[in-house]
PDB file of C-alpha atoms and ligand atoms in Angstrom:
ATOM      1  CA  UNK A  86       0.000   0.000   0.000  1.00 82.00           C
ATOM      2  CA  UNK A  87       1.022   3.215  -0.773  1.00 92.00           C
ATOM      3  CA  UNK A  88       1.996   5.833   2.239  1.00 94.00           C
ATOM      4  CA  UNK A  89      -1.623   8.033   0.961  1.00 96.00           C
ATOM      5  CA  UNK A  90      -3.574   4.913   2.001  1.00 97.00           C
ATOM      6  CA  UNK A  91      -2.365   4.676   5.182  1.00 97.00           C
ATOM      7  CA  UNK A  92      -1.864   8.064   5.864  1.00 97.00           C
ATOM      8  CA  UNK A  93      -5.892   7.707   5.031  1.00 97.00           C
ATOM      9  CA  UNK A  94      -6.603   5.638   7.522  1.00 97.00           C
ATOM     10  CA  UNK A  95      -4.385   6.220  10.454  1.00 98.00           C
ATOM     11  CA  UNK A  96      -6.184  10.029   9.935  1.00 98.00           C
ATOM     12  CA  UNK A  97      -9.693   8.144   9.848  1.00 98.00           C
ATOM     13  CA  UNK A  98      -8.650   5.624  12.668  1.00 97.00           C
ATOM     14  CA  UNK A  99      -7.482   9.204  14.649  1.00 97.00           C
ATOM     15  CA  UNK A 100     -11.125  11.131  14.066  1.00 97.00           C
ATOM     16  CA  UNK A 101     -12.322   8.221  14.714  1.00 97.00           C
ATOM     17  CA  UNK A 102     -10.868   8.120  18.419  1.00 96.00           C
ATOM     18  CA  UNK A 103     -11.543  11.546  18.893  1.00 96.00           C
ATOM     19  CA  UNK A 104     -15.215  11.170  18.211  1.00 96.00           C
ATOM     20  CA  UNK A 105     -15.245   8.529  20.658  1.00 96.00           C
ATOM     21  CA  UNK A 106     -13.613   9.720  23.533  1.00 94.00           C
ATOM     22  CA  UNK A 107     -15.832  13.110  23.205  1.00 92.00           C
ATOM     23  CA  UNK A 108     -18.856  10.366  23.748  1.00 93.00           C
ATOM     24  CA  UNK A 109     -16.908   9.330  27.126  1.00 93.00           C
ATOM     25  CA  UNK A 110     -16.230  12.559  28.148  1.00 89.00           C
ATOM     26  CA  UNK A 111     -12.417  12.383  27.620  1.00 88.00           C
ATOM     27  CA  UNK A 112     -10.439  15.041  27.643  1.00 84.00           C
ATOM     28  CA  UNK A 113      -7.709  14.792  25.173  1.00 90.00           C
ATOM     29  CA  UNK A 114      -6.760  17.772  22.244  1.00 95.00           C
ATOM     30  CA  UNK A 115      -7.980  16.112  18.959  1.00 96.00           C
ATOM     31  CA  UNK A 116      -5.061  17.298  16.469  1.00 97.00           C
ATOM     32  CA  UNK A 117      -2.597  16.428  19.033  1.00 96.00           C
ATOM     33  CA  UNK A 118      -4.221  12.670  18.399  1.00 97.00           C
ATOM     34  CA  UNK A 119      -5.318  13.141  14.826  1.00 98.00           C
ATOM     35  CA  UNK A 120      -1.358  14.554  13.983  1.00 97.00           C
ATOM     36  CA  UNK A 121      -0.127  11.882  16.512  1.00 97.00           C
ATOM     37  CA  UNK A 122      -2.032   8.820  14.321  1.00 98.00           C
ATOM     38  CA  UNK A 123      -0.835  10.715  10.923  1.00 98.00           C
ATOM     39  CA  UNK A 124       2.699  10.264  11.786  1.00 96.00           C
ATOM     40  CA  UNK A 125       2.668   6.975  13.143  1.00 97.00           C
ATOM     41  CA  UNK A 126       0.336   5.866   9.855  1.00 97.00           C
ATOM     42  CA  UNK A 127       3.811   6.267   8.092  1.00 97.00           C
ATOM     43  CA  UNK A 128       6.727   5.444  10.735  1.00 97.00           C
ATOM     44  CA  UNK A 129       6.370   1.520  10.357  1.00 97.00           C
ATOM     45  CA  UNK A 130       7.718   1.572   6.702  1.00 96.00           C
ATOM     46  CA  UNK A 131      10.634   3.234   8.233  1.00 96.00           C
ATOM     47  CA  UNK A 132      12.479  -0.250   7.651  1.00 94.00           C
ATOM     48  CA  UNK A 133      12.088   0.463   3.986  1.00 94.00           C
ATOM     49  CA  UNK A 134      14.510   2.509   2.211  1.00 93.00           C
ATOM     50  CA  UNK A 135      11.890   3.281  -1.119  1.00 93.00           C
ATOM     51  CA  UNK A 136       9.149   4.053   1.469  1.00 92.00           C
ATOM     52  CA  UNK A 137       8.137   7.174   1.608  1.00 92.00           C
ATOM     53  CA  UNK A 138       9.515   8.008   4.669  1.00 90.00           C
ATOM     54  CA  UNK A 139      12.342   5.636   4.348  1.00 89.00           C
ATOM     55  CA  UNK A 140      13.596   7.934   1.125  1.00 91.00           C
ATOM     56  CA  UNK A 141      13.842  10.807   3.475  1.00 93.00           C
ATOM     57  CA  UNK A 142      15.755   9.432   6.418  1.00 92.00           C
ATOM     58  CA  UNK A 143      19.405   8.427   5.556  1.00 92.00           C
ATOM     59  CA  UNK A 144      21.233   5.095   7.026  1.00 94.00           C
ATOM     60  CA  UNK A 145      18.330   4.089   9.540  1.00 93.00           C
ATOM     61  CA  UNK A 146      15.652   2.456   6.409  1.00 93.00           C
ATOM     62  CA  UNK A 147      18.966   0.349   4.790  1.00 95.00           C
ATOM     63  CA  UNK A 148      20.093  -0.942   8.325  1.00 95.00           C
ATOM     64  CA  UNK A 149      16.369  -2.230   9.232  1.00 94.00           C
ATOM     65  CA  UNK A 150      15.794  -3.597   6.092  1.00 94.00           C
ATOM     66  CA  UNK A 151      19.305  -5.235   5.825  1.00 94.00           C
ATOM     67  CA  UNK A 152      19.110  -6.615   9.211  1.00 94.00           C
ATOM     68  CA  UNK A 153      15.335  -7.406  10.186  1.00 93.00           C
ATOM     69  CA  UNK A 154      14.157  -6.773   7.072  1.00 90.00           C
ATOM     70  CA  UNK A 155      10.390  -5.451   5.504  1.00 93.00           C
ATOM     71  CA  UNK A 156       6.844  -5.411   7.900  1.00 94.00           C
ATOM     72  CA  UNK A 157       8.744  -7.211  10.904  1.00 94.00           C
ATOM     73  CA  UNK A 158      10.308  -5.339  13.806  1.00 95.00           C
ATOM     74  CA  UNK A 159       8.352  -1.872  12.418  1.00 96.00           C
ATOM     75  CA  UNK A 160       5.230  -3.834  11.914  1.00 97.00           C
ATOM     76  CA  UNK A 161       4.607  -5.181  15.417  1.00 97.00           C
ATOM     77  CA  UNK A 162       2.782  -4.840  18.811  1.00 97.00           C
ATOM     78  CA  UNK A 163       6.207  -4.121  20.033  1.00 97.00           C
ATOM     79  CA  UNK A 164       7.506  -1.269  18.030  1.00 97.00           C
ATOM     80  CA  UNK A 165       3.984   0.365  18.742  1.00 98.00           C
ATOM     81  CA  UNK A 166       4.248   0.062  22.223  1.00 98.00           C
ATOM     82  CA  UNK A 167       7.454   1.441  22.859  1.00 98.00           C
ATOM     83  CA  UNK A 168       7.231   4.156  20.256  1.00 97.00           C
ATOM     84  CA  UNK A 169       3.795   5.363  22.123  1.00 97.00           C
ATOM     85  CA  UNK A 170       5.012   4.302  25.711  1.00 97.00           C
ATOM     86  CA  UNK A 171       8.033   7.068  24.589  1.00 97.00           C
ATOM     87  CA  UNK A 172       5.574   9.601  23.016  1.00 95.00           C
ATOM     88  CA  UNK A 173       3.810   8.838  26.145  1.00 95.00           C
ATOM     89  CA  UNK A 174       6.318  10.849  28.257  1.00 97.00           C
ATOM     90  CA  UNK A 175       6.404  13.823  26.264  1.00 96.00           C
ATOM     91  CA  UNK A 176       2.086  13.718  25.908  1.00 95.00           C
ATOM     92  CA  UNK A 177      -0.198  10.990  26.553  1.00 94.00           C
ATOM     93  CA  UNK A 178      -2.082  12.182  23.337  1.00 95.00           C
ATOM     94  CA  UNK A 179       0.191  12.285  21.074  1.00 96.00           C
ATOM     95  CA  UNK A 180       1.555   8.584  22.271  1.00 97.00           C
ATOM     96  CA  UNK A 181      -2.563   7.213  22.073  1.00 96.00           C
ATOM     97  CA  UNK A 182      -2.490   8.638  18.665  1.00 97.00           C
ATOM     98  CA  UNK A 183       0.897   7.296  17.600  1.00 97.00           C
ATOM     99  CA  UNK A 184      -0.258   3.824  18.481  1.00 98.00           C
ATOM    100  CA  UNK A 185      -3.407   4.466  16.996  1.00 97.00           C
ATOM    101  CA  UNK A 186      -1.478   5.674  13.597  1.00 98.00           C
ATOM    102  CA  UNK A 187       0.860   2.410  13.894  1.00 98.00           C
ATOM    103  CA  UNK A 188      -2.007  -0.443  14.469  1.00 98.00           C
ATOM    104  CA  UNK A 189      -3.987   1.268  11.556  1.00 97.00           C
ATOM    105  CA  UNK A 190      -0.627   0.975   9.539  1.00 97.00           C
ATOM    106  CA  UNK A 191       0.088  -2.847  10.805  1.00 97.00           C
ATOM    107  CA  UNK A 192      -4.228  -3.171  10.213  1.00 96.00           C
ATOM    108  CA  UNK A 193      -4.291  -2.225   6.488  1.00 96.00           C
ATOM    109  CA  UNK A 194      -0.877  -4.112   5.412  1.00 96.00           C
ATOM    110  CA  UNK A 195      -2.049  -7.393   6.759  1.00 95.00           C
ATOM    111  CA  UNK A 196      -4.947  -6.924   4.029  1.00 94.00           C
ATOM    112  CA  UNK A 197      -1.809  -7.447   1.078  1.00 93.00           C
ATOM    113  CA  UNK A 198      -0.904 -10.601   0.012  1.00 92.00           C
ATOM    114  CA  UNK A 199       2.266 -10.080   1.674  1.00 92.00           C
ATOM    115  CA  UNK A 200       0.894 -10.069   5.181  1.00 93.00           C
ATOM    116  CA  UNK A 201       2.992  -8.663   8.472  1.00 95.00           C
ATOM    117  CA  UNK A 202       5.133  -9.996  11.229  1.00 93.00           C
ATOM    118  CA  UNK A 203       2.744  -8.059  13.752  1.00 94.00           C
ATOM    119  CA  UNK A 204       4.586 -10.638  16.585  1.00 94.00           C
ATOM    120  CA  UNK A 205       7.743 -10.126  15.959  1.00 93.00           C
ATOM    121  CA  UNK A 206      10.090 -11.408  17.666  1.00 92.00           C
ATOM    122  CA  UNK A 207       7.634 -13.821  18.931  1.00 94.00           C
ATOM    123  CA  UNK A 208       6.715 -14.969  15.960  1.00 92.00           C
ATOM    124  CA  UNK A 209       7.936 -14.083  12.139  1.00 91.00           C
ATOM    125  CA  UNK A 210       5.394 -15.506  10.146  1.00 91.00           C
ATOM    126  CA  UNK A 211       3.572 -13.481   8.171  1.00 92.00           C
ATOM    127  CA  UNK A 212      -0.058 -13.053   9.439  1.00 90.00           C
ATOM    128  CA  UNK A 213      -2.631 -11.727   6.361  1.00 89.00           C
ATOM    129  CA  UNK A 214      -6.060 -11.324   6.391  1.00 87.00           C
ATOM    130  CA  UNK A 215      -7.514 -13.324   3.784  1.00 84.00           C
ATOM    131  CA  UNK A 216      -5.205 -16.283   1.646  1.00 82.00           C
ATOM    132  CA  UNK A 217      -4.853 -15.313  -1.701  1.00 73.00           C
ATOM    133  CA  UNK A 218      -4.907 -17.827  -4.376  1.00 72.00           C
ATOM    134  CA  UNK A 219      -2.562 -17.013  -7.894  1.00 67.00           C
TER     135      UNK A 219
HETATM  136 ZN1   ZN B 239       4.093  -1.159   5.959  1.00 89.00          ZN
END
């Protein structure tokens, strides 16, 4: 998928959230979340040099991909948890919409044939959505 469709949806997951916590009575400050989920729509392809984010950070995209390699360590429970526990300290918006951003990311790649590693290191199969027949 191409960084516009998930920079679609971690937006949609984000408005989403923010309509929903105004039903509980939350009090969080919706582009803080919404910005928070746009970002972390993107960061996961991080361990791709071509990726659109990838092709504007220098050495960090090459190493992942050369030593973990595509939609594993970037594409898991993990990496969203610390990356939002870490946002976390600096606002606990901006971390709930980073891991909202990185699950919608992790959510609409497991719908390619090419699945994700969302368990990694736990697990590194590939989990997909549906099976896809040739
Ligand atoms: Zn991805």
């Amino acid at each position: 998928m191409d960084y516009k469709t998930h920079l679609t949806g971690g937006i949609a997951l984000g408005i989403g959230t923010v309509y929903l916590s105004q039903k509980v009575n939350l009090n969080i400050q919706p582009l803080l979340l919404v910005g928070g989920a746009a970002i972390g729509s993107l960061l996961p392809d991080i361990d791709h040099p071509k990726s659109y984010l990838g092709n504007k950070i220098p050495i960090l995209p090459t190493l992942l991909y050369n030593s973990v390699g595509h939609r594993s360590l970037t594409h898991s429970l993990l990496f969203a948890a610390i990356i939002s526990t870490l946002l976390g300290f600096i606002d606990i918006t901006l971390g709930i919409g980073m891991f909202i951003g990185i699950i919608s990311h992790i959510l609409l790649d497991m719908l390619t044939p090419q699945g994700v590693s969302y368990l990694y290191p736990l697990k590194k199969k590939r989990i997909k959505w549906f099976k896809f027949k040739p």
